[in-house]
Amino acid sequence: MTGMTHAMVKGSNVPLDTMAVRAVLCWTPGAGVPDVDASALLLGTGGRVRSDEDFVFYNQPRHPSGLVRRLPKRSVPEGLTDSIEADLGALDSSVDQVVIAASSDGAAFAQVRDLRILLYDAASVGGDPLAVFDVRPETGEETAIICGELYRRGDGWKFRAVGQGYPTGLVGLATAFGISVDEAEAAAEPDPAPSPVTVPSPVSAPAFPPPVPAFPPTPAPGPDSQVTVQHQQPAYGYPQPAVAQPAPQPAYGYPQPSVAPPAYGYPQPAAAAAPAPDPNFVLPPQGPQFVRT
């Protein structure tokens, strides 16, 4: 198939002459278009997974064997892509099929534009796809679709264009092939916008660092530098600190006692009484003084 791209229709198949392949889901983003996620299921005899580890998706992006993995999403001139890579020649003989599926988040596939699957030789960089299949939902209510499947035929492998949809999202797709899903979480999941699937032990989701907040935390408010008048609440029950008073006007004849602001809450000490005037005190003579010689 070197140098030739097979444009496939639903139900058609094509033999593969390469054992390392990359299946790329591609779609056109836009307003109201849900996000699309690629996933893969490794199926044994009877068309069911051998264990929960045979489910490769966003919470378990790599099969324990390392032979099937989900690649990071990319933005390309044609749209957005999400990809699955598989080394078919090295898979255990108990694996008969690798199903390539797509699931939508937030809306059904009726809102997804230009969805297609492209199959590449994983060892080739920049080459043309081996096969292309335009995936069209049958009812528009599907929230998960099997786009294609890789399956054994004799000593080799083939690729089939499928296009089978599920209105029950990624959870419905997984359980249809024998994946154990927490029933309580599946029952609480809204339809048709599924939440991420949680796979129980022995499969454990890889640990990710905690999310970074979108905005730095808002600092605690401090005094407003633009405020010209600072208000302070009065405190009752205890003597308040003395408030500075303006300098008193001078009084003539005798020094005047200082006046302290009233304090509330407790009786204040009585001011000391002024000393009694001296009874022998006589004012000096006023006016010009004449001294006789």
CSV table of C-alpha atoms in Angstrom, one decimal:
chain,number,residue,atom,x,y,z
A,1,MET,CA,0.0,0.0,0.0
A,2,THR,CA,3.0,2.3,-0.2
A,3,GLY,CA,2.2,5.6,-1.8
A,4,MET,CA,-1.6,4.8,-1.9
A,5,THR,CA,-4.4,6.0,0.3
A,6,HIS,CA,-7.5,3.9,0.5
A,7,ALA,CA,-10.7,6.0,0.8
A,8,MET,CA,-12.9,3.6,2.7
A,9,VAL,CA,-16.7,3.3,3.1
A,10,LYS,CA,-18.5,1.8,6.1
A,11,GLY,CA,-17.9,-2.0,6.3
A,12,SER,CA,-15.0,-2.1,3.9
A,13,ASN,CA,-11.6,-3.5,4.9
A,14,VAL,CA,-8.0,-3.3,3.7
A,15,PRO,CA,-5.0,-5.5,4.4
A,16,LEU,CA,-2.0,-3.9,6.2
A,17,ASP,CA,1.6,-4.4,5.1
A,18,THR,CA,3.0,-2.7,8.2
A,19,MET,CA,2.7,-3.8,11.8
A,20,ALA,CA,3.2,-0.5,13.6
A,21,VAL,CA,0.3,1.8,12.9
A,22,ARG,CA,-1.0,5.1,14.1
A,23,ALA,CA,-4.8,5.8,14.0
A,24,VAL,CA,-5.6,9.5,14.0
A,25,LEU,CA,-9.0,10.9,14.7
A,26,CYS,CA,-9.5,14.4,13.2
A,27,TRP,CA,-12.3,16.9,13.4
A,28,THR,CA,-13.1,20.6,13.0
A,29,PRO,CA,-13.4,22.6,16.2
A,30,GLY,CA,-15.8,25.5,16.6
A,31,ALA,CA,-18.6,27.0,18.7
A,32,GLY,CA,-20.8,24.3,20.2
A,33,VAL,CA,-18.6,21.5,19.0
A,34,PRO,CA,-17.8,19.1,21.9
A,35,ASP,CA,-14.3,17.8,22.6
A,36,VAL,CA,-13.5,14.4,21.1
A,37,ASP,CA,-11.3,11.7,22.8
A,38,ALA,CA,-9.8,8.6,21.2
A,39,SER,CA,-9.6,5.3,22.9
A,40,ALA,CA,-8.7,1.7,22.2
A,41,LEU,CA,-9.8,-1.7,23.4
A,42,LEU,CA,-7.7,-4.8,23.0
A,43,LEU,CA,-10.1,-7.7,22.5
A,44,GLY,CA,-9.5,-11.5,22.9
A,45,THR,CA,-11.6,-14.5,21.9
A,46,GLY,CA,-15.3,-13.7,21.9
A,47,GLY,CA,-14.8,-10.0,21.2
A,48,ARG,CA,-14.3,-9.0,24.9
A,49,VAL,CA,-11.3,-7.6,26.8
A,50,ARG,CA,-9.1,-10.0,28.7
A,51,SER,CA,-9.0,-7.6,31.7
A,52,ASP,CA,-9.7,-4.0,32.5
A,53,GLU,CA,-6.1,-3.3,31.6
A,54,ASP,CA,-7.0,-3.8,27.9
A,55,PHE,CA,-8.8,-0.4,27.9
A,56,VAL,CA,-6.6,2.5,26.7
A,57,PHE,CA,-8.1,6.0,27.2
A,58,TYR,CA,-7.5,9.4,28.7
A,59,ASN,CA,-7.3,8.1,32.3
A,60,GLN,CA,-5.1,5.1,31.3
A,61,PRO,CA,-3.2,6.3,28.2
A,62,ARG,CA,-0.8,3.4,27.9
A,63,HIS,CA,-1.4,-0.4,27.9
A,64,PRO,CA,0.8,-2.3,30.5
A,65,SER,CA,2.6,-4.0,27.6
A,66,GLY,CA,3.6,-0.6,26.2
A,67,LEU,CA,2.5,-1.7,22.7
A,68,VAL,CA,-0.7,0.4,22.5
A,69,ARG,CA,-0.8,4.0,23.7
A,70,ARG,CA,-2.7,7.2,23.3
A,71,LEU,CA,-0.7,10.2,22.1
A,72,PRO,CA,-1.3,13.9,23.1
A,73,LYS,CA,-3.9,15.9,21.2
A,74,ARG,CA,-2.6,18.2,18.5
A,75,SER,CA,-3.8,21.2,16.5
A,76,VAL,CA,-3.1,20.8,12.8
A,77,PRO,CA,-4.2,22.9,9.8
A,78,GLU,CA,-7.0,20.4,9.1
A,79,GLY,CA,-8.4,20.7,12.7
A,80,LEU,CA,-7.8,18.9,16.0
A,81,THR,CA,-6.4,15.4,16.3
A,82,ASP,CA,-6.3,12.6,18.9
A,83,SER,CA,-4.3,9.5,18.1
A,84,ILE,CA,-3.7,5.9,19.1
A,85,GLU,CA,-0.5,4.1,18.2
A,86,ALA,CA,-0.2,0.3,18.2
A,87,ASP,CA,2.6,-2.2,17.5
A,88,LEU,CA,0.5,-5.0,16.1
A,89,GLY,CA,3.3,-7.4,15.3
A,90,ALA,CA,4.5,-7.5,19.0
A,91,LEU,CA,1.0,-8.0,20.6
A,92,ASP,CA,0.3,-11.2,22.5
A,93,SER,CA,-1.3,-13.9,20.4
A,94,SER,CA,-4.4,-13.8,22.7
A,95,VAL,CA,-5.2,-10.3,21.2
A,96,ASP,CA,-7.4,-10.8,18.2
A,97,GLN,CA,-8.6,-7.2,17.6
A,98,VAL,CA,-7.8,-3.6,18.6
A,99,VAL,CA,-10.9,-1.4,18.4
A,100,ILE,CA,-10.4,2.3,17.8
A,101,ALA,CA,-13.2,4.5,19.2
A,102,ALA,CA,-14.2,8.1,19.7
A,103,SER,CA,-16.2,9.6,22.5
A,104,SER,CA,-17.7,13.2,22.8
A,105,ASP,CA,-17.7,15.4,25.9
A,106,GLY,CA,-20.6,17.8,26.3
A,107,ALA,CA,-22.8,17.0,23.3
A,108,ALA,CA,-23.6,14.3,20.8
A,109,PHE,CA,-21.7,13.5,17.6
A,110,ALA,CA,-24.4,15.4,15.6
A,111,GLN,CA,-22.4,18.5,16.7
A,112,VAL,CA,-19.0,17.2,15.6
A,113,ARG,CA,-18.0,18.4,12.2
A,114,ASP,CA,-15.8,16.5,9.6
A,115,LEU,CA,-15.0,13.5,11.9
A,116,ARG,CA,-12.7,11.1,10.2
A,117,ILE,CA,-10.1,8.4,11.0
A,118,LEU,CA,-6.7,8.3,9.2
A,119,LEU,CA,-4.5,5.3,9.4
A,120,TYR,CA,-0.7,5.8,9.1
A,121,ASP,CA,2.5,3.7,9.1
A,122,ALA,CA,3.9,4.7,12.5
A,123,ALA,CA,7.4,4.2,11.2
A,124,SER,CA,6.9,6.7,8.4
A,125,VAL,CA,7.3,10.5,9.1
A,126,GLY,CA,5.3,12.8,6.9
A,127,GLY,CA,3.9,10.2,4.6
A,128,ASP,CA,0.4,9.9,3.2
A,129,PRO,CA,-2.2,8.0,5.2
A,130,LEU,CA,-2.7,4.3,4.3
A,131,ALA,CA,-6.5,4.6,4.7
A,132,VAL,CA,-9.1,7.3,5.3
A,133,PHE,CA,-12.7,6.8,6.6
A,134,ASP,CA,-15.2,9.7,7.0
A,135,VAL,CA,-17.2,8.8,10.2
A,136,ARG,CA,-20.8,9.8,10.0
A,137,PRO,CA,-23.2,9.2,13.0
A,138,GLU,CA,-26.3,7.2,12.0
A,139,THR,CA,-28.8,9.0,14.3
A,140,GLY,CA,-26.8,12.0,15.6
A,141,GLU,CA,-27.5,11.1,19.2
A,142,GLU,CA,-24.3,9.0,19.6
A,143,THR,CA,-21.9,10.0,22.2
A,144,ALA,CA,-19.4,7.2,21.4
A,145,ILE,CA,-18.5,5.7,18.0
A,146,ILE,CA,-16.4,2.7,17.0
A,147,CYS,CA,-14.5,4.3,14.1
A,148,GLY,CA,-12.5,1.3,13.0
A,149,GLU,CA,-10.9,-1.9,14.1
A,150,LEU,CA,-7.6,-3.6,13.5
A,151,TYR,CA,-8.0,-7.4,13.4
A,152,ARG,CA,-5.9,-10.5,12.7
A,153,ARG,CA,-6.3,-12.3,9.4
A,154,GLY,CA,-4.0,-15.3,9.1
A,155,ASP,CA,-0.5,-14.2,9.8
A,156,GLY,CA,-1.3,-10.6,9.1
A,157,TRP,CA,-3.6,-7.8,10.1
A,158,LYS,CA,-6.4,-5.9,8.4
A,159,PHE,CA,-8.2,-2.6,9.1
A,160,ARG,CA,-12.0,-2.3,8.8
A,161,ALA,CA,-14.1,0.9,8.7
A,162,VAL,CA,-16.9,0.4,11.2
A,163,GLY,CA,-18.9,3.6,12.2
A,164,GLN,CA,-21.0,1.9,14.9
A,165,GLY,CA,-22.4,4.4,17.5
A,166,TYR,CA,-23.5,4.2,21.2
A,167,PRO,CA,-25.8,6.7,22.8
A,168,THR,CA,-24.5,5.8,26.3
A,169,GLY,CA,-21.0,7.4,25.9
A,170,LEU,CA,-17.7,6.0,26.8
A,171,VAL,CA,-19.2,4.1,29.8
A,172,GLY,CA,-21.6,2.2,27.5
A,173,LEU,CA,-18.9,1.5,25.0
A,174,ALA,CA,-16.6,0.1,27.7
A,175,THR,CA,-19.2,-2.1,29.4
A,176,ALA,CA,-20.2,-3.5,26.0
A,177,PHE,CA,-16.8,-5.1,25.7
A,178,GLY,CA,-16.5,-6.3,29.2
A,179,ILE,CA,-14.9,-3.4,31.1
A,180,SER,CA,-15.9,-3.3,34.8
A,181,VAL,CA,-17.3,0.2,35.6
A,182,ASP,CA,-18.4,1.5,38.9
A,183,GLU,CA,-22.2,1.2,38.7
A,184,ALA,CA,-22.9,4.1,41.1
A,185,GLU,CA,-20.8,6.4,39.0
A,186,ALA,CA,-22.4,5.1,35.7
A,187,ALA,CA,-25.9,5.7,37.1
A,188,ALA,CA,-25.1,9.2,38.2
A,189,GLU,CA,-23.5,10.1,34.8
A,190,PRO,CA,-25.6,12.6,32.7
A,191,ASP,CA,-26.6,11.5,29.2
A,192,PRO,CA,-25.6,12.3,26.6
A,193,ALA,CA,-22.6,14.2,28.1
A,194,PRO,CA,-20.6,11.5,29.9
A,195,SER,CA,-18.1,12.2,32.7
A,196,PRO,CA,-14.6,10.6,32.6
A,197,VAL,CA,-14.7,6.8,33.2
A,198,THR,CA,-13.2,5.6,36.5
A,199,VAL,CA,-11.7,2.1,36.1
A,200,PRO,CA,-11.4,0.1,39.4
A,201,SER,CA,-8.4,-1.8,40.6
A,202,PRO,CA,-6.1,-3.3,39.3
A,203,VAL,CA,-6.2,-0.3,36.9
A,204,SER,CA,-5.1,2.9,38.6
A,205,ALA,CA,-5.1,6.3,37.0
A,206,PRO,CA,-1.7,8.0,36.8
A,207,ALA,CA,-1.0,10.7,39.3
A,208,PHE,CA,-1.1,14.2,37.9
A,209,PRO,CA,0.2,17.4,39.7
A,210,PRO,CA,-2.6,19.5,41.3
A,211,PRO,CA,-4.2,22.1,38.9
A,212,VAL,CA,-2.7,25.6,38.8
A,213,PRO,CA,-5.2,28.2,39.6
A,214,ALA,CA,-6.2,30.4,36.6
A,215,PHE,CA,-5.5,33.5,38.6
A,216,PRO,CA,-3.1,34.2,41.4
A,217,PRO,CA,-4.8,34.4,44.8
A,218,THR,CA,-6.2,37.9,45.6
A,219,PRO,CA,-4.1,39.6,48.3
A,220,ALA,CA,-5.7,40.6,51.6
A,221,PRO,CA,-7.0,44.2,51.3
A,222,GLY,CA,-4.8,46.8,52.8
A,223,PRO,CA,-5.3,50.5,53.6
A,224,ASP,CA,-6.5,52.5,50.7
A,225,SER,CA,-3.8,55.1,49.9
A,226,GLN,CA,-6.5,57.3,48.3
A,227,VAL,CA,-8.6,57.6,51.4
A,228,THR,CA,-8.2,61.0,53.0
A,229,VAL,CA,-10.2,60.4,56.2
A,230,GLN,CA,-9.5,57.3,58.3
A,231,HIS,CA,-12.5,56.2,60.4
A,232,GLN,CA,-12.0,54.3,63.6
A,233,GLN,CA,-14.7,52.5,65.5
A,234,PRO,CA,-15.1,53.7,69.2
A,235,ALA,CA,-14.3,51.1,71.9
A,236,TYR,CA,-16.5,51.1,75.0
A,237,GLY,CA,-15.9,49.8,78.5
A,238,TYR,CA,-12.3,50.6,79.0
A,239,PRO,CA,-10.4,53.9,79.3
A,240,GLN,CA,-9.3,55.1,75.9
A,241,PRO,CA,-5.8,56.4,75.1
A,242,ALA,CA,-5.4,60.1,75.6
A,243,VAL,CA,-6.0,62.1,72.5
A,244,ALA,CA,-3.6,64.9,71.7
A,245,GLN,CA,-5.3,68.3,72.3
A,246,PRO,CA,-4.5,71.6,70.7
A,247,ALA,CA,-2.3,73.9,72.8
A,248,PRO,CA,-4.5,75.9,75.2
A,249,GLN,CA,-4.7,79.6,74.9
A,250,PRO,CA,-2.6,81.4,77.5
A,251,ALA,CA,-4.5,82.5,80.7
A,252,TYR,CA,-3.3,85.4,82.7
A,253,GLY,CA,-2.9,85.6,86.5
A,254,TYR,CA,-2.6,81.9,87.4
A,255,PRO,CA,-1.6,78.7,85.5
A,256,GLN,CA,-4.7,76.8,84.3
A,257,PRO,CA,-5.2,73.1,84.9
A,258,SER,CA,-5.0,70.9,81.8
A,259,VAL,CA,-8.3,69.4,80.7
A,260,ALA,CA,-8.3,65.7,79.8
A,261,PRO,CA,-10.9,64.2,77.5
A,262,PRO,CA,-13.7,62.3,79.3
A,263,ALA,CA,-13.2,58.6,79.5
A,264,TYR,CA,-16.2,56.2,79.7
A,265,GLY,CA,-16.7,53.0,81.6
A,266,TYR,CA,-15.2,53.6,85.0
A,267,PRO,CA,-15.2,56.6,87.4
A,268,GLN,CA,-12.3,58.9,86.8
A,269,PRO,CA,-10.1,60.1,89.7
A,270,ALA,CA,-10.9,63.6,91.0
A,271,ALA,CA,-8.6,66.3,90.0
A,272,ALA,CA,-6.3,67.7,92.8
A,273,ALA,CA,-7.7,70.9,94.4
A,274,ALA,CA,-5.8,74.1,93.7
A,275,PRO,CA,-3.7,75.4,96.6
A,276,ALA,CA,-5.4,78.1,98.8
A,277,PRO,CA,-4.3,81.7,98.1
A,278,ASP,CA,-1.7,83.2,100.6
A,279,PRO,CA,-3.6,85.6,103.0
A,280,ASN,CA,-0.5,87.8,103.3
A,281,PHE,CA,-0.1,88.3,99.7
A,282,VAL,CA,-0.3,92.0,98.6
A,283,LEU,CA,-0.2,93.2,95.1
A,284,PRO,CA,2.8,95.4,94.3
A,285,PRO,CA,2.1,99.0,93.7
A,286,GLN,CA,0.9,99.7,90.1
A,287,GLY,CA,2.0,102.4,87.8
A,288,PRO,CA,5.3,104.4,87.9
A,289,GLN,CA,7.2,104.2,91.2
A,290,PHE,CA,8.8,107.3,92.9
A,291,VAL,CA,11.5,106.7,95.5
A,292,ARG,CA,12.3,109.4,98.0
A,293,THR,CA,16.0,109.9,98.7
